[in-house]
Short mmCIF file of C-alpha atoms in Angstrom, two decimals:
data_model
loop_
_atom_site.label_atom_id
_atom_site.label_comp_id
_atom_site.label_asym_id
_atom_site.label_seq_id
_atom_site.Cartn_x
_atom_site.Cartn_y
_atom_site.Cartn_z
CA GLY A 1 146.55 60.73 38.18
CA TRP A 2 144.67 57.58 39.77
CA SER A 3 147.63 54.88 39.28
CA ALA A 4 150.70 57.61 40.90
CA LEU A 5 148.37 56.97 43.48
CA GLY A 6 148.28 53.84 43.24
CA VAL A 7 151.67 53.71 43.72
CA ALA A 8 152.29 56.62 46.91
CA VAL A 9 149.26 53.87 48.31
CA GLU A 10 151.42 50.53 48.02
CA ARG A 11 154.74 52.50 49.08
CA ALA A 12 153.20 53.85 51.96
CA ALA A 13 150.93 51.15 52.57
CA PRO A 14 153.90 49.31 55.54
CA GLU A 15 153.34 52.54 57.75
CA MET A 16 150.48 52.80 57.81
CA ARG A 17 148.70 53.13 61.49
CA SER A 18 144.59 51.40 61.93
CA GLU A 19 143.29 54.95 61.16
CA ASP A 20 145.74 55.23 58.19
CA VAL A 21 144.68 51.87 57.23
CA CYS A 22 140.57 52.58 57.64
CA ASP A 23 140.97 56.10 55.76
CA THR A 24 142.44 54.64 53.02
CA PHE A 25 140.01 51.48 52.38
CA ASP A 26 136.95 54.78 52.09
CA ALA A 27 139.23 56.89 49.86
CA ILE A 28 140.17 54.02 47.34
CA SER A 29 136.87 52.88 47.49
CA LYS A 30 135.21 56.69 46.13
CA LEU A 31 138.43 56.51 43.44
CA GLU A 32 139.18 55.03 40.53
CA VAL A 33 142.58 54.22 42.16
CA ALA A 34 145.52 52.03 40.27
CA LEU A 35 147.13 49.70 42.40
CA SER A 36 148.45 46.65 41.31
CA ALA A 37 148.76 43.02 42.54
CA SER A 38 151.00 44.06 45.39
CA GLY A 39 149.64 47.11 45.96
CA TRP A 40 146.50 45.07 46.72
CA ASN A 41 148.90 42.46 48.94
CA ALA A 42 150.53 45.54 50.97
CA VAL A 43 147.08 46.90 51.67
CA ALA A 44 145.70 43.66 53.03
CA ALA A 45 148.76 43.57 54.94
CA ALA A 46 148.85 46.59 56.68
CA ALA A 47 144.93 45.96 57.90
CA GLU A 48 146.45 42.49 59.11
CA ARG A 49 148.98 43.53 60.24
CA THR A 50 146.57 46.99 62.16
CA ALA A 51 144.54 44.48 63.48
CA PRO A 52 144.45 44.32 66.79
CA ASP A 53 144.88 48.32 67.41
CA MET A 54 141.96 48.96 65.04
CA ASN A 55 138.87 50.47 67.28
CA ALA A 56 135.19 49.47 66.27
CA ARG A 57 134.78 51.64 63.55
CA GLU A 58 137.97 51.18 61.84
CA VAL A 59 137.13 47.32 62.67
CA THR A 60 133.95 48.44 59.96
CA HIS A 61 135.21 50.54 58.04
CA THR A 62 138.21 48.22 56.81
CA LEU A 63 135.34 45.98 56.45
CA GLN A 64 133.28 47.60 54.17
CA GLY A 65 136.31 48.87 52.63
CA PHE A 66 136.76 45.14 51.49
CA VAL A 67 133.69 44.73 49.99
CA ASN A 68 134.06 47.31 47.83
CA LEU A 69 137.47 46.49 47.06
CA PRO A 70 136.85 42.94 46.14
CA ALA A 71 140.67 42.68 44.78
CA ALA A 72 142.37 43.37 48.06
CA ALA A 73 139.61 40.74 49.67
CA ALA A 74 141.03 38.10 47.27
CA VAL A 75 144.11 38.97 48.76
CA MET A 76 143.54 38.74 52.31
CA PRO A 77 145.11 35.54 53.82
CA SER A 78 142.98 34.22 56.04
CA SER A 79 145.43 35.23 58.84
CA GLY A 80 143.85 38.69 58.11
CA TRP A 81 140.67 37.59 58.03
CA SER A 82 141.29 35.90 62.19
CA ALA A 83 142.73 39.50 62.56
CA LEU A 84 140.38 41.51 62.08
CA GLY A 85 137.65 38.30 63.55
CA ALA A 86 139.31 38.98 66.34
CA ALA A 87 139.04 42.85 66.00
CA ALA A 88 135.75 43.04 65.87
CA GLU A 89 135.46 41.01 68.82
CA ARG A 90 137.44 42.63 70.32
CA THR A 91 136.06 46.12 70.68
CA ALA A 92 132.23 44.84 70.08
CA ARG A 93 131.08 46.31 74.02
CA THR A 94 132.37 49.71 72.37
CA MET A 95 130.97 49.40 68.92
CA ARG A 96 127.61 52.41 68.14
CA ARG A 97 124.77 50.91 66.96
CA LYS A 98 125.58 51.43 63.20
CA ASP A 99 129.07 49.89 63.09
CA ALA A 100 127.22 47.36 65.46
CA ILE A 101 124.68 46.38 62.93
CA ASN A 102 126.85 47.55 59.50
CA THR A 103 129.50 46.10 60.90
CA LEU A 104 127.86 42.12 61.76
CA HIS A 105 126.09 43.08 57.50
CA THR A 106 129.93 43.51 55.61
CA ILE A 107 131.03 40.03 57.57
CA GLN A 108 127.93 37.97 56.22
CA LEU A 109 129.58 40.17 52.58
CA LEU A 110 132.35 38.50 52.22
CA PRO A 111 132.26 34.78 52.74
CA ALA A 112 136.15 34.36 53.73
CA ALA A 113 135.39 36.33 57.19
CA GLU A 114 132.38 35.22 57.65
CA ALA A 115 134.09 31.50 57.49
CA ALA A 116 137.38 32.98 60.12
CA MET A 117 134.65 34.21 62.51
CA SER A 118 134.56 32.71 65.88
CA VAL A 119 131.38 31.48 67.73
CA THR A 120 132.77 34.17 70.54
CA GLY A 121 133.11 37.10 67.96
CA TRP A 122 130.05 35.57 66.83
CA SER A 123 128.30 36.07 69.83
CA ALA A 124 129.68 39.95 70.97
CA LEU A 125 128.66 41.57 67.93
CA GLY A 126 125.06 39.72 68.91
CA GLN A 127 125.80 41.38 71.78
CA ALA A 128 127.00 44.38 70.52
CA ALA A 129 123.32 44.87 68.49
CA GLU A 130 121.35 43.70 70.69
CA ARG A 131 122.52 45.51 72.98
CA THR A 132 122.16 48.92 70.99
CA ALA A 133 119.31 47.89 69.81
CA LEU A 134 117.67 47.57 72.78
CA GLY A 135 119.13 51.06 74.32
CA ARG A 136 122.14 49.56 76.82
CA GLY A 137 125.13 50.37 76.68
CA GLY A 138 125.21 53.41 77.29
CA VAL A 139 127.87 55.34 75.12
CA ALA A 140 127.17 52.95 73.16
CA ALA A 141 123.89 52.78 73.01
CA ASP A 142 123.22 56.26 71.36
CA ALA A 143 124.79 56.67 68.00
CA SER A 144 121.94 59.57 66.82
CA SER A 145 123.57 61.80 69.25
CA GLY A 146 126.63 63.45 67.28
CA ASP A 147 130.06 65.07 67.73
CA ALA A 148 129.01 64.28 72.06
CA SER A 149 128.78 60.04 71.72
CA VAL A 150 131.62 59.76 69.20
CA ALA A 151 133.83 62.14 71.70
CA GLU A 152 132.22 60.16 75.06
CA ARG A 153 132.96 56.47 72.66
CA SER A 154 136.75 57.71 71.72
CA LYS A 155 137.20 58.29 76.08
CA GLU A 156 134.83 55.59 76.71
CA GLU A 157 137.37 52.81 74.40
CA LYS A 158 140.64 54.93 75.31
CA ALA A 159 139.26 53.85 78.84
CA LEU A 160 138.71 49.81 77.90
CA GLU A 161 142.25 49.96 75.48
CA ARG A 162 143.89 50.81 79.33
CA GLY A 163 142.10 49.02 81.19
CA SER A 164 143.54 45.47 78.68
CA GLY A 165 146.91 47.17 78.65
CA LYS A 166 146.77 49.01 75.05
CA ASN A 167 147.81 52.46 75.07
CA GLY A 168 147.47 53.08 71.55
CA SER A 169 150.67 52.26 69.71
CA SER A 170 150.74 50.40 67.15
CA GLY A 171 153.35 48.53 68.98
CA SER A 172 155.69 48.88 65.86
CA SER A 173 158.95 50.55 66.49
CA GLY A 174 160.64 52.35 63.36
CA SER A 175 163.39 51.55 61.76
#
């Protein structure tokens, strides 16, 4: 049952993309999946490895997953928390109101993540929360318009990523 799923998660972790990491954290935080110590290490390593490719939603949900999965948080190295902090900083300008608020709150619940956040990262998240609370910032300011805002936010994120040289791939080559 659940232990077989845990083994499958551990086996798949090295090949996960950022969306896979986010979805895996979401799923295992809702189910009673049994992961071994090496399984938690593999999932934490996948989060660290994919953080540079995460979009705003993925950053938020992955951080929330760490809050809900203390075993994963316990094995995340400081370099992993720094990578997630950098991802939060990088994606802050595209965060919807809910993501900005949840990311700020979640980081404060994870002492290691909080310690790894840079001053610039805190500032970017604070600006995102302020921008969205005041209704400024276009798509990011409107978290309540449903699927249309998600589609527009996706377009906005992709455009921003193209502008920064990202192409949406994980950057790793198959072996």
